[in-house]
GROMACS .gro file of C-alpha atoms in nm:
model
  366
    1UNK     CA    1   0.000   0.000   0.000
    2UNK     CA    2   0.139   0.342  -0.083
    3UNK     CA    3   0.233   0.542   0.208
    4UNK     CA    4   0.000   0.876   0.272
    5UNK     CA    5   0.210   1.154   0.166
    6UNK     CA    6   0.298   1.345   0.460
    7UNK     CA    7   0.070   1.672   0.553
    8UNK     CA    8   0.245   2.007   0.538
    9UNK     CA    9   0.180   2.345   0.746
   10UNK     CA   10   0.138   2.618   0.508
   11UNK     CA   11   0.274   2.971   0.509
   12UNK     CA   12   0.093   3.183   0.819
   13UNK     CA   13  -0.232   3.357   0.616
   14UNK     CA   14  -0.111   3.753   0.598
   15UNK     CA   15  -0.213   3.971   0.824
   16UNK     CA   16  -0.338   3.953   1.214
   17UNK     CA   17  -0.654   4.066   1.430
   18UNK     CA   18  -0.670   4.386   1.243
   19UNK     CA   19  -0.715   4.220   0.908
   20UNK     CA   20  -0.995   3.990   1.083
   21UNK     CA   21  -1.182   4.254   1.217
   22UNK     CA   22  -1.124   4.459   0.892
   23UNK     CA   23  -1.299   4.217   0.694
   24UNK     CA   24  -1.564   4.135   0.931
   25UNK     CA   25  -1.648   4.574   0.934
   26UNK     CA   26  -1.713   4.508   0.558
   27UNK     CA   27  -1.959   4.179   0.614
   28UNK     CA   28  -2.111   4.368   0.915
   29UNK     CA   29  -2.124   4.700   0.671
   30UNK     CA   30  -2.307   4.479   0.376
   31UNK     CA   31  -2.570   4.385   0.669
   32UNK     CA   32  -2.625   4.704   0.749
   33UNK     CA   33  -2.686   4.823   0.409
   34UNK     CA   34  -2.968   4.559   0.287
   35UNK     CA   35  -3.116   4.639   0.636
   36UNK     CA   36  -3.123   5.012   0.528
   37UNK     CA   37  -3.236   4.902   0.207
   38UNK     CA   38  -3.515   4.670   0.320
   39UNK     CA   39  -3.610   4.966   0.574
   40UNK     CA   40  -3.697   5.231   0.300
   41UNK     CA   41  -4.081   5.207   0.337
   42UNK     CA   42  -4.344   4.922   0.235
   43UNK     CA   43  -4.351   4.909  -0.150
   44UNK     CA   44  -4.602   5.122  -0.348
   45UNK     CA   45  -4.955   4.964  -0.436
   46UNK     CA   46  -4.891   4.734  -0.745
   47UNK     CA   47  -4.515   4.684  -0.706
   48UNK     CA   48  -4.354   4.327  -0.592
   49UNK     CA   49  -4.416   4.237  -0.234
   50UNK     CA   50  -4.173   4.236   0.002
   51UNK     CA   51  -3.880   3.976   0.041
   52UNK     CA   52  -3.877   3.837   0.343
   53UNK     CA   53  -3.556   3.550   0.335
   54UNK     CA   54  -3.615   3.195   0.474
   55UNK     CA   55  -3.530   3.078   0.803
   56UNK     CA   56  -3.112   2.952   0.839
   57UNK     CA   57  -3.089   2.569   0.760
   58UNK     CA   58  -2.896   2.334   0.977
   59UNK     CA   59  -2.568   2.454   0.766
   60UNK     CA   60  -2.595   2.807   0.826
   61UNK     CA   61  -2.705   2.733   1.177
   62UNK     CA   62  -2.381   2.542   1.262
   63UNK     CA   63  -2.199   2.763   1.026
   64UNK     CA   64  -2.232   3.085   1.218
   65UNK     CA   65  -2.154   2.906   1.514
   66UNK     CA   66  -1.836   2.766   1.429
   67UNK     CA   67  -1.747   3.104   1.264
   68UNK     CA   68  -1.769   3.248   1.629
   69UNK     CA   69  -1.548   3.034   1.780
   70UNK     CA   70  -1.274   3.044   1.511
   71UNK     CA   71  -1.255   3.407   1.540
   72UNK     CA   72  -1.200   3.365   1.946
   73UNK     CA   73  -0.931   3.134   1.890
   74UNK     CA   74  -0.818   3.354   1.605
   75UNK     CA   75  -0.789   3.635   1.887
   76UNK     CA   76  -0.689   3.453   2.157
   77UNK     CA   77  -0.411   3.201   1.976
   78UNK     CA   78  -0.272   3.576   1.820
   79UNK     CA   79  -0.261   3.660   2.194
   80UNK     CA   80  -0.107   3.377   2.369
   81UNK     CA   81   0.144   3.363   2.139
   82UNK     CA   82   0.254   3.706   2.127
   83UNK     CA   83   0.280   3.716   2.512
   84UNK     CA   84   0.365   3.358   2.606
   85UNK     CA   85   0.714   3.406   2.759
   86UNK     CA   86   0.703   3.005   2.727
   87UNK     CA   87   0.711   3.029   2.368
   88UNK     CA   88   1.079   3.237   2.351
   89UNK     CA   89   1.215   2.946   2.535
   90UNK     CA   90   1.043   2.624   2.447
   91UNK     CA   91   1.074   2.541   2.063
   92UNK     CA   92   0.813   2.286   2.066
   93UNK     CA   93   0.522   2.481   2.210
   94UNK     CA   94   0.667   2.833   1.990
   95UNK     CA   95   0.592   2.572   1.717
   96UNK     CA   96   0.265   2.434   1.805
   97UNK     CA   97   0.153   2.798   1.832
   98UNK     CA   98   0.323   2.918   1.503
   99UNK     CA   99   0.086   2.613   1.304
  100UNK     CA  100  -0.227   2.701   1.539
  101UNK     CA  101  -0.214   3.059   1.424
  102UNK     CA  102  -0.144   2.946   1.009
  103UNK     CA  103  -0.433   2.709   1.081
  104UNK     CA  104  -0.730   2.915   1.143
  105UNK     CA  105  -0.775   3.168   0.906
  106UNK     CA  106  -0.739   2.892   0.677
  107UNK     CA  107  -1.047   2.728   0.846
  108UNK     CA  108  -1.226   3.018   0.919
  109UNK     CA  109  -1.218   3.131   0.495
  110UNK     CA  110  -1.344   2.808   0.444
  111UNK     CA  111  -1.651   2.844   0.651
  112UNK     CA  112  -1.749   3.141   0.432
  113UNK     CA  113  -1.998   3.154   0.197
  114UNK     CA  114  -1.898   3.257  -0.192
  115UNK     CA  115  -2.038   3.594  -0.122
  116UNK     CA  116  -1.825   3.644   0.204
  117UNK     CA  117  -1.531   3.546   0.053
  118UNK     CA  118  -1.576   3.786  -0.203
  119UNK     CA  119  -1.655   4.098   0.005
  120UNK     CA  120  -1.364   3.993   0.226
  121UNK     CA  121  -1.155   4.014  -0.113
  122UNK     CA  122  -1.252   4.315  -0.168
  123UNK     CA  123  -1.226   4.483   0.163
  124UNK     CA  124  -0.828   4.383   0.110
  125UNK     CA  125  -0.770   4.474  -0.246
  126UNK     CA  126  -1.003   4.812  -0.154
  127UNK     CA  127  -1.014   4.931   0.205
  128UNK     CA  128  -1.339   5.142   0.265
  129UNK     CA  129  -1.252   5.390   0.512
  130UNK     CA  130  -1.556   5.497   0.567
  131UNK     CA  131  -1.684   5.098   0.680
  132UNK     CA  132  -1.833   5.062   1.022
  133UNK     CA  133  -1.591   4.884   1.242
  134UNK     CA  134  -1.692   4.566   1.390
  135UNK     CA  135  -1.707   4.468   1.754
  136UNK     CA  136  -1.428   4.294   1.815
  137UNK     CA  137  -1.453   3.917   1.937
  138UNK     CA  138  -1.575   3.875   2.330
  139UNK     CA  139  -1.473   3.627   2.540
  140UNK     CA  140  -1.141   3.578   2.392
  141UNK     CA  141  -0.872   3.294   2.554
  142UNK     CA  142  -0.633   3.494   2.782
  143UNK     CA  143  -0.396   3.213   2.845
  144UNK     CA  144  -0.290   2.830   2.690
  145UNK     CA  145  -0.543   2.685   2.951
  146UNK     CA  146  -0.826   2.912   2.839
  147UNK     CA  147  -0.706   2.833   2.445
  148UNK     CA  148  -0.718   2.509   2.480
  149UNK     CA  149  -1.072   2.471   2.626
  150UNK     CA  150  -1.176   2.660   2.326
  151UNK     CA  151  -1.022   2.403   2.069
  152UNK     CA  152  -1.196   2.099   2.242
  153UNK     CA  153  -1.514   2.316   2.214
  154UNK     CA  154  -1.431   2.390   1.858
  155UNK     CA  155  -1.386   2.037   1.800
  156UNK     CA  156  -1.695   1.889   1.982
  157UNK     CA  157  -1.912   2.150   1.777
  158UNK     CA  158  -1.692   2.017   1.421
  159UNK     CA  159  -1.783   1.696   1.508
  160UNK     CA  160  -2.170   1.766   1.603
  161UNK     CA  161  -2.224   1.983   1.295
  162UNK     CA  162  -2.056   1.710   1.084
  163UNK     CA  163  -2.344   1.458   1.191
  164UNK     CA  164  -2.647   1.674   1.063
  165UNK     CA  165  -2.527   1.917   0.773
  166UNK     CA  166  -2.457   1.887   0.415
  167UNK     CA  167  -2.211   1.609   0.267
  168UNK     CA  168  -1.983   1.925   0.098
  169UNK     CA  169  -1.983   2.102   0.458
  170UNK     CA  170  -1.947   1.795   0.658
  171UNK     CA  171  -1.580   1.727   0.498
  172UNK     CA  172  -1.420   2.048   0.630
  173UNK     CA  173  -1.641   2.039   0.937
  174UNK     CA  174  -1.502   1.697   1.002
  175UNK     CA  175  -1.139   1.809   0.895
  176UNK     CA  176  -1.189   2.149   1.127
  177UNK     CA  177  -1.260   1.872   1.386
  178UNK     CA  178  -0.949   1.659   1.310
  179UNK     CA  179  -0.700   1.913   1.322
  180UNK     CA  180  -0.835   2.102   1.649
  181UNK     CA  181  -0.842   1.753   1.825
  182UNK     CA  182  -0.464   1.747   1.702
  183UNK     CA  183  -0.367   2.046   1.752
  184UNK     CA  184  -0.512   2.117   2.128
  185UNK     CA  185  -0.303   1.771   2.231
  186UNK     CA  186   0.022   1.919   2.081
  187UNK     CA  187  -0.018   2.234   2.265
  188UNK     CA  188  -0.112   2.019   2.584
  189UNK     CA  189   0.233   1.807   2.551
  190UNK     CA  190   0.412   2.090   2.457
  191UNK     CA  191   0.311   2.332   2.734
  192UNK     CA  192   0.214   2.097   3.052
  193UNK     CA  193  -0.095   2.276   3.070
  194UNK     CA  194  -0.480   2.249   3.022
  195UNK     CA  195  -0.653   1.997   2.984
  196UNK     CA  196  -0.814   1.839   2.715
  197UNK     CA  197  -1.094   1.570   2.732
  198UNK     CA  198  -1.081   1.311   2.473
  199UNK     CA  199  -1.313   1.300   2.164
  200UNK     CA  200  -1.645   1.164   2.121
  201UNK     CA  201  -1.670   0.859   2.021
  202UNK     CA  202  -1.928   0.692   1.761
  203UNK     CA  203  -2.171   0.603   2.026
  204UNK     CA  204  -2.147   0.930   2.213
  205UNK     CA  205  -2.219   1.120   1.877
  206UNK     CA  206  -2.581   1.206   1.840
  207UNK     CA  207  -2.808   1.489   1.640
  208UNK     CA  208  -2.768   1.775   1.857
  209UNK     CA  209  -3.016   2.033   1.688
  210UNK     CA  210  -3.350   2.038   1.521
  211UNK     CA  211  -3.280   2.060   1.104
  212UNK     CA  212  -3.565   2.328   0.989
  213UNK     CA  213  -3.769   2.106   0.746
  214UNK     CA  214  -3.730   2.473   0.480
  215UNK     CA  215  -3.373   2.417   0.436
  216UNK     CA  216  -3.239   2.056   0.496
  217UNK     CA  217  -2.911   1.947   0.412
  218UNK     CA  218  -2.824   1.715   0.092
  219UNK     CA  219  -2.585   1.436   0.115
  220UNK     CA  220  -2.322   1.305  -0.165
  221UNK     CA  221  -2.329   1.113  -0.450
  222UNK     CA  222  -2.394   0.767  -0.432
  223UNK     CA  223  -2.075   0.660  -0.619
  224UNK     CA  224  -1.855   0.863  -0.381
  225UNK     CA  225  -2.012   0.695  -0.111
  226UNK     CA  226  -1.988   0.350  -0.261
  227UNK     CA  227  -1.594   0.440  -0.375
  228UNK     CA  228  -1.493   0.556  -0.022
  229UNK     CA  229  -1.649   0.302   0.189
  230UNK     CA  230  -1.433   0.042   0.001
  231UNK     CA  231  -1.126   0.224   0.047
  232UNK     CA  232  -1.211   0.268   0.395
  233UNK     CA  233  -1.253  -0.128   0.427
  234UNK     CA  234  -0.954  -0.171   0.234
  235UNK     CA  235  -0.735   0.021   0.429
  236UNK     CA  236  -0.870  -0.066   0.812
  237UNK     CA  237  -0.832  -0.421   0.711
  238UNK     CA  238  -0.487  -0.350   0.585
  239UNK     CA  239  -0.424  -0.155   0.901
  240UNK     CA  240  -0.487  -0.449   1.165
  241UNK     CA  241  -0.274  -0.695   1.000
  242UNK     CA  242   0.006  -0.453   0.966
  243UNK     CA  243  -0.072  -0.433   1.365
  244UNK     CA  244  -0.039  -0.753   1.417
  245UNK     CA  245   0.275  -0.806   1.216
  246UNK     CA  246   0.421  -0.509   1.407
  247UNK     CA  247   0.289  -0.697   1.773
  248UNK     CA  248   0.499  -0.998   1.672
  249UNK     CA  249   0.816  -0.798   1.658
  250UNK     CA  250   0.800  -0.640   1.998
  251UNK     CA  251   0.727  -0.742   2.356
  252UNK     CA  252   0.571  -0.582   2.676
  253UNK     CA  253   0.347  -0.262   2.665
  254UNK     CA  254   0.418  -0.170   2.306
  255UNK     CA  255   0.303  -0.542   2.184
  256UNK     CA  256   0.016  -0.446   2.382
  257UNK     CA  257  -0.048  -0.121   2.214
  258UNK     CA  258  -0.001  -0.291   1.864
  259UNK     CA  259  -0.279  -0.616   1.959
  260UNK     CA  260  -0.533  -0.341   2.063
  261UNK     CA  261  -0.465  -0.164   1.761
  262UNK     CA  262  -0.566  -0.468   1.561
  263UNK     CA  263  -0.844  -0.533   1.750
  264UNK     CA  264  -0.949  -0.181   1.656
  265UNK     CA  265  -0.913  -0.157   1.301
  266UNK     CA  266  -1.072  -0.534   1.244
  267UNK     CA  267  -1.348  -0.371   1.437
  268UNK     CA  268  -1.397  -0.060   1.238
  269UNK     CA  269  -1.375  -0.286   0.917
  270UNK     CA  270  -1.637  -0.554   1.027
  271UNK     CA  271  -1.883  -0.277   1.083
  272UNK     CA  272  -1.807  -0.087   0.747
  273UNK     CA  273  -1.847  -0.404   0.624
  274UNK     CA  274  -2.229  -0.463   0.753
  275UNK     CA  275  -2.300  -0.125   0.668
  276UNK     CA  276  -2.171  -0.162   0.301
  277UNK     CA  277  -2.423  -0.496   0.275
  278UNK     CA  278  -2.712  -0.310   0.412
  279UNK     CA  279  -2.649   0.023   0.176
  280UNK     CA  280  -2.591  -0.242  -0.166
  281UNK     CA  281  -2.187  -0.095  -0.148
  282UNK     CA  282  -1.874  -0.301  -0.219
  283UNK     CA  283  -1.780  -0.586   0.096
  284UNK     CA  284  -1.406  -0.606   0.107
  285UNK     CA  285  -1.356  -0.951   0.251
  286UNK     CA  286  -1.065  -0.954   0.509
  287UNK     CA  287  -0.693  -1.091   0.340
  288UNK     CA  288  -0.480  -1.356   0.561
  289UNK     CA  289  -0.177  -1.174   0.426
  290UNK     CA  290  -0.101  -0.821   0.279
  291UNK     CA  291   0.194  -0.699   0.112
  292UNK     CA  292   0.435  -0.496   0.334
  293UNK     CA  293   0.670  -0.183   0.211
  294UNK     CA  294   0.984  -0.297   0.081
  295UNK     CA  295   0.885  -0.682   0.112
  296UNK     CA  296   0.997  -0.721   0.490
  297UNK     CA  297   1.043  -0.453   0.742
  298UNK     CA  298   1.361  -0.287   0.857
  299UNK     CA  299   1.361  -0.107   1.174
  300UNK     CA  300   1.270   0.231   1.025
  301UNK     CA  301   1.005   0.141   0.871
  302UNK     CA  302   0.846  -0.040   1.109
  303UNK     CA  303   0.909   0.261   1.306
  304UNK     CA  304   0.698   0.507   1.078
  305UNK     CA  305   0.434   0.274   1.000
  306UNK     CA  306   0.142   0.377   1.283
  307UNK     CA  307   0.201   0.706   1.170
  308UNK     CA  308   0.197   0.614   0.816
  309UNK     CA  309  -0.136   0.445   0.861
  310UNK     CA  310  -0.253   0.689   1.088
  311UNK     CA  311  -0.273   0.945   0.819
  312UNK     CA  312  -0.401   0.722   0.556
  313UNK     CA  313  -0.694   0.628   0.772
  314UNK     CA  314  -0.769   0.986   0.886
  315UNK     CA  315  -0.758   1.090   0.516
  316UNK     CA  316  -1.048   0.805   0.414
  317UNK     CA  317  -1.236   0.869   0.723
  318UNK     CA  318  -1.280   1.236   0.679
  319UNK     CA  319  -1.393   1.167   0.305
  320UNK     CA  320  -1.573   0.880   0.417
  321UNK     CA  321  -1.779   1.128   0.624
  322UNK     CA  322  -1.850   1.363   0.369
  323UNK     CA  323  -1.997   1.103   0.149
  324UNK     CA  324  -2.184   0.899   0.365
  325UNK     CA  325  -2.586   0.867   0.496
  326UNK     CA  326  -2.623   1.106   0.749
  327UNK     CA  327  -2.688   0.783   0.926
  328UNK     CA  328  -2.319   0.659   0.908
  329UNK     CA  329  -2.155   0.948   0.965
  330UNK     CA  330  -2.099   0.855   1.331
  331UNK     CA  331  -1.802   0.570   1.301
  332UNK     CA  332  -1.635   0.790   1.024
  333UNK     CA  333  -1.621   1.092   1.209
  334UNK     CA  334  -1.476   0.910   1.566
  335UNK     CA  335  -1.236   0.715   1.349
  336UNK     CA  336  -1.116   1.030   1.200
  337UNK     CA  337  -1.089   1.239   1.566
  338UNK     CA  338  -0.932   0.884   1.721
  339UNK     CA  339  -0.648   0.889   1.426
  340UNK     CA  340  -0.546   1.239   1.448
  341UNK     CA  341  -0.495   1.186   1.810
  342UNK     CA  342  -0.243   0.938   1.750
  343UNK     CA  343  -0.070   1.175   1.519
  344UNK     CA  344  -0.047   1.407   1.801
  345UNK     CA  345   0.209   1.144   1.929
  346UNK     CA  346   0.347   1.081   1.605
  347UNK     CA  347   0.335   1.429   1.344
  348UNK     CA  348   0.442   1.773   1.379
  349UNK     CA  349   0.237   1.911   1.117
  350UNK     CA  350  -0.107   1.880   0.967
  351UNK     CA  351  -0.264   2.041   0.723
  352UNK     CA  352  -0.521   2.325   0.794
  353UNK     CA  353  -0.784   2.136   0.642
  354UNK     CA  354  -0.670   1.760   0.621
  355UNK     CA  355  -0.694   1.619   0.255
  356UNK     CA  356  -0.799   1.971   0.176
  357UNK     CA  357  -0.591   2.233   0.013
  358UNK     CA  358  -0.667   2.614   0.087
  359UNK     CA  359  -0.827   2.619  -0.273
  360UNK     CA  360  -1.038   2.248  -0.261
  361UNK     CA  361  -1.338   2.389  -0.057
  362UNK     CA  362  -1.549   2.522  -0.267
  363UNK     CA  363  -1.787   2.884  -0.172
  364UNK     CA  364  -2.058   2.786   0.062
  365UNK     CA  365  -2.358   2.878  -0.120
  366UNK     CA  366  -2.489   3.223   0.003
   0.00000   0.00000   0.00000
């Protein structure tokens, strides 16, 4: 099997709070004109009547939400890591704090709709000085303990949101999720401080909101669905016999580690399995032997290989979710949170947006 290329941390986005709450004066000042607009007087006898927009669906609903908490932690990560004395002396957590601060604009622009992105284009390329200027974020982290409670809140809300909205929005809701539960470990280990609960699993993830019957979300395609529920089969299967291989060649608490691993992707493969039989998707019937990189395993390799599979699995999983029933979401989305907290142990970088580039999302519609 291929090894998952590994993820990169792009370039910090330009700019800092100012250009955040620049861009957010010109959103807030396009409100405030179609509210003048719509405020003019009822329309004459004879004309059109007057629009009145639908209700938010469940996308918007979460949408707005998460947008709120990005732009804390866009604040508060700005904050910490401008004033964190820590961060001159400790490399590690300077680090984690450099990629936290990349990461969420990154996020956040991908949350937007096409017309947000497009007035926030704008506002940069041609500053309107005479633009309201918008509140600036409340209840911003003042410290790493404070930051990281927001990014397990930012995560939990990822993951509920990625349960009940549309298949497009659920895979960078579901990515947003992955990287904050990777991220907020990182910045644990790194700065001895906080403390961060671990994900949800499948069984703890339930609907968490009403969906307004005017708006409700779509899902994918069925052949993306039936294509990544394959791979997904494919690769878990894969996973626990390369576990197992890996238990044979060690002893104590590590064989341990490697045995419950294989007990854990068999698992997750069985039950992909049932739920491709029930949906009419491809089975993938379990191997006795796989192929191994390079035919037989030096110690390097076997060395890299949990991370190695790590990111392979949290790459299907997070497309898995996107594609899925709303219905199956639930094992996809807690396999994805579960893997990227073993990278925690195991990567230094992630993408934004896992399996995403900056450019993949496409506009929200709006």
């Amino acid at each position: 099997m291929p090894a998952s290329p590994r993820p990169s941390v792009p370039a910090p986005a330009p700019g800092r709070r100012g250009v955040l709450r620049g861009t957010l004066a010109v959103l807030a000042a396009g409100t405030l004109g179609a509210g003048a607009l719509g405020g003019c007087g009822r329309v004459a006898l004879g004309g059109p009547e007057e629009y009145t927009p639908p209700p938010p669906g469940i996308d918007d609903l979460y949408r707005r939400d998460l947008l709120v908490l990005l732009e804390r932690a866009i604040a508060g990560a700005e904050d910490v890591a401008d004033a964190s004395p820590a961060a001159e002396e400790d490399q590690a957590l300077a680090s984690d704090l450099a990629v936290l601060v990349a990461a969420l604009p990154v996020q956040r622009r991908a949350l937007l709709t096409g017309a947000e992105q497009e007035r926030e284009s704008e506002a940069l390329e041609d500053p309107d000085p005479a633009a309201s200027t918008a509140p600036a974020p409340t209840d911003v982290p003042e410290d790493l303990a404070e930051l990281l409670a927001l990014l397990v809140e930012l995560r939990d809300l990822a993951a509920d949101s990625s349960l009940q909205v549309s298949g497009s929005l659920a895979r960078v809701t579901s990515a947003l999720a992955a990287h904050s539960a990777w991220i907020a470990l990182r910045l644990r280990s790194s700065s001895g401080t906080g403390e961060v609960p671990a994900a949800p699993s499948a069984e703890e993830l339930e609907p968490r909101r009403e969906v307004p019957e005017t708006d409700p979300p779509s899902i994918g395609a069925e052949e993306d669905y039936r294509t990544t529920i394959e791979r997904a089969q494919q690769e878990e299967w894969y996973a626990g016999y390369v576990h197992e291989v890996l238990a044979a060649r060690t002893e104590g608490r590590e064989r341990e580690r490697h045995l419950a691993q294989t007990e854990l992707h068999r698992a997750r493969a069985e039950q992909l399995a049932a739920a491709a039989e029930e949906d009419g998707a491809p089975v993938v019937v379990r191997q006795a032997v796989y192929a191994l990189p390079g035919g037989q395993l030096d110690e390097a390799t076997a060395a890299s290989l949990p991370a190695t599979l790590a990111q392979g699995l949290l790459l299907d999983h997070l497309a898995l979710t996107g594609a899925a029933p709303f219905e199956r979401r639930p094992l996809s989305i807690a396999a994805a949170l579960a893997e990227a907290e073993l990278l925690a142990g195991h990567a230094d970088s992630m993408d934004p947006l896992p399996g995403l580039v900056a450019e993949d999302p496409p506009p929200l519609d709006g």
